[in-house]
């Protein structure tokens, strides 16, 4: 878990911005040039380039320049890493709730057995 | 998606810090008082309280004061919201790859049919 920590800091920081999430939403439907990512957003192209830099540093996007066009692609592996961290916490919590439920049912059953002996 | 945006900003921002994630890891194993969350971390109790404030603002933790002890519990609903956003992007991307695979197989099959006609 500790080895993943710097990655996870960058990953969740990258996801904490609405324009960066909008770029990822667009890229999840297919690779696109930077200009197409920036166009629907109320920000300048240089600002979009900065956001792209944050997404690339987190490993969420890979971009490549072919001629004069820089094309971006989403990196599903990094998305998966962030998803797994959250999912592991949720599952651990739910399993704890399940065990608590089992324990309460055991107590209830013991109570009923005690009652039948009276 | 837009209605969820402020929540998601707070959620992912809260997850971007290693001490806050450590607190959530502890809480996924069961509710705990603030002092127990802070003890294993190399930060002061006031700093831990500030991190707790960020987790509460994001809806990831709920705390309640009983007498002199403030007890914290993880909120699985908020974890689920962050998880769903990431998972939706990943699934959308994977489905796109599947469709692309189908298309390439169709082209391949058409190529083979053309070949057999020669």
CSV table of C-alpha atoms in Angstrom, one decimal:
chain,number,residue,atom,x,y,z
A,1,UNK,CA,0.0,0.0,0.0
A,2,UNK,CA,2.9,2.4,0.9
A,3,UNK,CA,4.5,1.9,-2.6
A,4,UNK,CA,1.2,3.0,-4.2
A,5,UNK,CA,0.9,6.1,-2.0
A,6,UNK,CA,2.6,8.8,-4.2
A,7,UNK,CA,0.7,7.5,-7.2
A,8,UNK,CA,-2.6,7.6,-5.3
A,9,UNK,CA,-1.9,11.2,-4.1
A,10,UNK,CA,-1.4,12.3,-7.8
A,11,UNK,CA,-4.3,10.2,-9.0
A,12,UNK,CA,-6.9,11.5,-6.6
A,13,UNK,CA,-5.6,15.1,-6.9
A,14,UNK,CA,-6.0,14.8,-10.7
A,15,UNK,CA,-9.6,13.6,-10.3
A,16,UNK,CA,-10.5,16.4,-7.9
A,17,UNK,CA,-10.9,19.0,-10.7
A,18,UNK,CA,-14.1,19.3,-12.8
A,19,UNK,CA,-12.3,20.2,-16.0
A,20,UNK,CA,-9.9,17.3,-15.7
A,21,UNK,CA,-12.8,15.0,-15.0
A,22,UNK,CA,-14.6,16.4,-18.1
A,23,UNK,CA,-11.4,15.6,-20.2
A,24,UNK,CA,-11.4,12.1,-18.9
A,25,UNK,CA,-15.1,11.7,-19.6
A,26,UNK,CA,-14.4,12.8,-23.2
A,27,UNK,CA,-11.4,10.4,-23.5
A,28,UNK,CA,-13.3,7.4,-22.1
A,29,UNK,CA,-15.3,7.7,-25.4
A,30,UNK,CA,-12.1,7.6,-27.5
A,31,UNK,CA,-8.8,9.2,-28.0
A,32,UNK,CA,-8.8,12.9,-29.0
A,33,UNK,CA,-6.5,15.8,-29.9
A,34,UNK,CA,-5.9,18.4,-27.1
A,35,UNK,CA,-7.8,21.1,-29.0
A,36,UNK,CA,-11.0,18.8,-29.0
A,37,UNK,CA,-10.6,18.3,-25.3
A,38,UNK,CA,-10.3,22.0,-24.6
A,39,UNK,CA,-13.1,23.2,-27.0
A,40,UNK,CA,-16.2,22.5,-24.8
A,41,UNK,CA,-14.5,23.8,-21.6
A,42,UNK,CA,-14.8,27.5,-20.5
A,43,UNK,CA,-11.0,27.6,-20.1
A,44,UNK,CA,-8.1,28.8,-22.4
A,45,UNK,CA,-6.0,26.3,-24.4
A,46,UNK,CA,-2.9,27.0,-22.2
A,47,UNK,CA,-5.0,26.2,-19.1
A,48,UNK,CA,-6.3,23.0,-20.7
A,49,UNK,CA,-2.6,22.1,-21.5
A,50,UNK,CA,-1.8,22.5,-17.8
A,51,UNK,CA,-4.7,20.3,-16.7
A,52,UNK,CA,-3.5,17.7,-19.3
A,53,UNK,CA,-0.1,17.9,-17.6
A,54,UNK,CA,-1.6,17.0,-14.3
A,55,UNK,CA,-3.5,14.1,-15.8
A,56,UNK,CA,-0.3,12.8,-17.5
A,57,UNK,CA,1.7,13.1,-14.3
A,58,UNK,CA,-0.9,11.0,-12.6
A,59,UNK,CA,-0.6,8.4,-15.4
A,60,UNK,CA,-4.3,8.8,-16.3
A,61,UNK,CA,-3.6,10.1,-19.8
A,62,UNK,CA,-0.9,9.5,-22.3
A,63,UNK,CA,-0.4,11.9,-25.2
A,64,UNK,CA,1.7,11.7,-28.3
A,65,UNK,CA,2.6,14.3,-30.9
A,66,UNK,CA,2.1,13.2,-34.5
A,67,UNK,CA,3.1,16.1,-36.8
A,68,UNK,CA,1.4,19.2,-35.4
A,69,UNK,CA,-1.4,17.4,-33.5
A,70,UNK,CA,-1.0,16.1,-30.0
A,71,UNK,CA,-3.4,13.1,-29.5
A,72,UNK,CA,-4.5,12.0,-26.0
A,73,UNK,CA,-5.6,8.6,-24.8
A,74,UNK,CA,-7.0,7.5,-21.4
A,75,UNK,CA,-4.9,5.0,-19.4
A,76,UNK,CA,-7.3,2.5,-17.9
A,77,UNK,CA,-4.6,1.0,-15.6
A,78,UNK,CA,-4.4,4.2,-13.6
A,79,UNK,CA,-8.2,4.5,-13.4
A,80,UNK,CA,-8.2,0.8,-12.1
A,81,UNK,CA,-5.6,1.6,-9.4
A,82,UNK,CA,-7.8,4.5,-7.9
A,83,UNK,CA,-10.9,2.3,-8.2
A,84,UNK,CA,-9.3,-0.6,-6.4
A,85,UNK,CA,-8.2,1.5,-3.5
A,86,UNK,CA,-11.8,2.8,-2.9
A,87,UNK,CA,-13.4,-0.5,-3.6
A,88,UNK,CA,-11.1,-2.3,-1.0
A,89,UNK,CA,-12.2,0.1,1.7
A,90,UNK,CA,-15.9,-0.2,0.9
A,91,UNK,CA,-15.7,-4.1,0.8
A,92,UNK,CA,-13.8,-4.2,4.1
A,93,UNK,CA,-16.5,-2.0,5.7
A,94,UNK,CA,-19.3,-4.1,4.2
A,95,UNK,CA,-17.7,-7.4,5.4
A,96,UNK,CA,-17.4,-5.9,8.9
A,97,UNK,CA,-21.1,-5.0,8.8
A,98,UNK,CA,-21.9,-8.6,7.7
A,99,UNK,CA,-19.8,-10.1,10.6
A,100,UNK,CA,-21.6,-7.7,13.0
A,101,UNK,CA,-24.9,-8.9,11.6
A,102,UNK,CA,-23.9,-12.6,12.1
A,103,UNK,CA,-22.9,-11.8,15.6
A,104,UNK,CA,-26.2,-10.1,16.4
A,105,UNK,CA,-28.1,-13.1,15.0
A,106,UNK,CA,-26.0,-15.5,17.2
A,107,UNK,CA,-26.9,-13.4,20.3
A,108,UNK,CA,-30.5,-13.4,19.2
A,109,UNK,CA,-30.6,-17.2,18.8
A,110,UNK,CA,-28.8,-17.7,22.1
A,111,UNK,CA,-31.4,-15.4,23.7
A,112,UNK,CA,-34.2,-17.5,22.2
A,113,UNK,CA,-32.6,-20.7,23.5
A,114,UNK,CA,-32.3,-19.3,27.0
A,115,UNK,CA,-35.9,-18.2,26.8
A,116,UNK,CA,-37.1,-21.7,25.8
A,117,UNK,CA,-35.3,-23.2,28.8
A,118,UNK,CA,-37.2,-20.9,31.3
B,1,UNK,CA,-23.3,14.4,-13.5
B,2,UNK,CA,-23.1,18.2,-13.0
B,3,UNK,CA,-25.1,18.0,-9.7
B,4,UNK,CA,-22.5,15.6,-8.4
B,5,UNK,CA,-19.5,17.8,-9.4
B,6,UNK,CA,-19.0,19.8,-6.1
B,7,UNK,CA,-19.3,16.5,-4.2
B,8,UNK,CA,-16.8,14.8,-6.4
B,9,UNK,CA,-14.3,17.7,-6.1
B,10,UNK,CA,-14.5,17.4,-2.3
B,11,UNK,CA,-14.4,13.6,-2.4
B,12,UNK,CA,-11.3,13.2,-4.6
B,13,UNK,CA,-9.6,16.1,-2.8
B,14,UNK,CA,-10.2,14.3,0.5
B,15,UNK,CA,-8.7,11.0,-0.9
B,16,UNK,CA,-5.6,12.8,-2.3
B,17,UNK,CA,-3.8,12.9,1.1
B,18,UNK,CA,-2.0,9.9,2.6
B,19,UNK,CA,-3.0,10.6,6.2
B,20,UNK,CA,-6.6,11.0,5.3
B,21,UNK,CA,-6.4,7.7,3.4
B,22,UNK,CA,-4.8,6.1,6.4
B,23,UNK,CA,-7.7,7.3,8.6
B,24,UNK,CA,-10.2,5.8,6.1
B,25,UNK,CA,-8.2,2.5,6.1
B,26,UNK,CA,-8.5,2.3,9.9
B,27,UNK,CA,-12.2,3.3,9.8
B,28,UNK,CA,-13.0,0.6,7.2
B,29,UNK,CA,-12.1,-1.9,9.9
B,30,UNK,CA,-14.6,-0.3,12.3
B,31,UNK,CA,-15.6,3.0,14.0
B,32,UNK,CA,-13.0,4.6,16.2
B,33,UNK,CA,-12.4,7.7,18.4
B,34,UNK,CA,-10.3,10.5,16.9
B,35,UNK,CA,-7.4,9.9,19.3
B,36,UNK,CA,-7.1,6.3,17.9
B,37,UNK,CA,-7.1,7.5,14.3
B,38,UNK,CA,-4.4,10.1,15.1
B,39,UNK,CA,-2.1,7.8,17.2
B,40,UNK,CA,-0.3,5.8,14.4
B,41,UNK,CA,0.2,8.9,12.3
B,42,UNK,CA,3.3,11.2,12.4
B,43,UNK,CA,1.1,14.3,12.8
B,44,UNK,CA,-0.3,16.3,15.8
B,45,UNK,CA,-3.8,15.8,17.2
B,46,UNK,CA,-4.9,19.3,15.9
B,47,UNK,CA,-3.6,18.3,12.4
B,48,UNK,CA,-5.5,15.1,12.6
B,49,UNK,CA,-8.6,17.0,13.6
B,50,UNK,CA,-8.2,19.2,10.5
B,51,UNK,CA,-7.8,16.2,8.2
B,52,UNK,CA,-11.0,14.7,9.8
B,53,UNK,CA,-12.8,18.0,9.0
B,54,UNK,CA,-11.9,17.5,5.3
B,55,UNK,CA,-13.1,13.9,5.4
B,56,UNK,CA,-16.4,15.0,7.0
B,57,UNK,CA,-16.9,17.9,4.6
B,58,UNK,CA,-16.6,15.4,1.7
B,59,UNK,CA,-19.2,13.1,3.4
B,60,UNK,CA,-16.7,10.3,3.8
B,61,UNK,CA,-16.8,10.3,7.6
B,62,UNK,CA,-19.4,11.0,10.2
B,63,UNK,CA,-18.4,11.8,13.7
B,64,UNK,CA,-20.4,12.1,16.9
B,65,UNK,CA,-19.5,13.3,20.4
B,66,UNK,CA,-20.6,11.1,23.2
B,67,UNK,CA,-19.4,12.6,26.5
B,68,UNK,CA,-15.8,13.6,26.0
B,69,UNK,CA,-15.1,11.1,23.2
B,70,UNK,CA,-15.7,11.9,19.5
B,71,UNK,CA,-16.3,8.7,17.6
B,72,UNK,CA,-15.9,8.5,13.8
B,73,UNK,CA,-17.5,6.2,11.3
B,74,UNK,CA,-16.9,5.7,7.6
B,75,UNK,CA,-19.7,6.6,5.2
B,76,UNK,CA,-19.9,3.9,2.5
B,77,UNK,CA,-22.3,5.9,0.4
B,78,UNK,CA,-19.7,8.6,-0.3
B,79,UNK,CA,-17.0,6.0,-1.1
B,80,UNK,CA,-19.5,4.4,-3.5
B,81,UNK,CA,-20.1,7.7,-5.3
B,82,UNK,CA,-16.4,8.2,-6.0
B,83,UNK,CA,-16.0,4.5,-7.0
B,84,UNK,CA,-19.0,4.8,-9.4
B,85,UNK,CA,-17.5,7.8,-11.2
B,86,UNK,CA,-14.2,6.0,-11.9
B,87,UNK,CA,-15.8,2.7,-12.8
B,88,UNK,CA,-18.2,4.4,-15.3
B,89,UNK,CA,-15.2,5.9,-17.2
B,90,UNK,CA,-13.3,2.6,-17.2
B,91,UNK,CA,-16.3,0.6,-18.4
B,92,UNK,CA,-17.0,3.1,-21.1
B,93,UNK,CA,-13.4,2.9,-22.3
B,94,UNK,CA,-13.4,-0.9,-22.2
B,95,UNK,CA,-16.7,-1.1,-24.1
B,96,UNK,CA,-15.2,1.2,-26.8
B,97,UNK,CA,-12.2,-1.2,-27.1
B,98,UNK,CA,-14.6,-4.2,-27.4
B,99,UNK,CA,-16.5,-2.4,-30.2
B,100,UNK,CA,-13.2,-1.6,-31.9
B,101,UNK,CA,-12.2,-5.3,-31.6
B,102,UNK,CA,-15.6,-6.4,-33.2
B,103,UNK,CA,-15.1,-3.9,-36.0
B,104,UNK,CA,-11.6,-5.2,-36.7
B,105,UNK,CA,-12.8,-8.8,-36.7
B,106,UNK,CA,-15.6,-7.8,-39.2
B,107,UNK,CA,-12.9,-6.2,-41.5
B,108,UNK,CA,-10.8,-9.3,-41.2
B,109,UNK,CA,-13.7,-11.6,-42.1
B,110,UNK,CA,-14.6,-9.4,-45.1
B,111,UNK,CA,-11.0,-9.6,-46.2
B,112,UNK,CA,-11.0,-13.4,-46.0
B,113,UNK,CA,-14.3,-13.6,-47.9
B,114,UNK,CA,-12.8,-11.3,-50.6
B,115,UNK,CA,-9.7,-13.5,-50.7
B,116,UNK,CA,-11.8,-16.7,-51.2
B,117,UNK,CA,-13.6,-15.1,-54.2
B,118,UNK,CA,-10.2,-14.5,-56.0
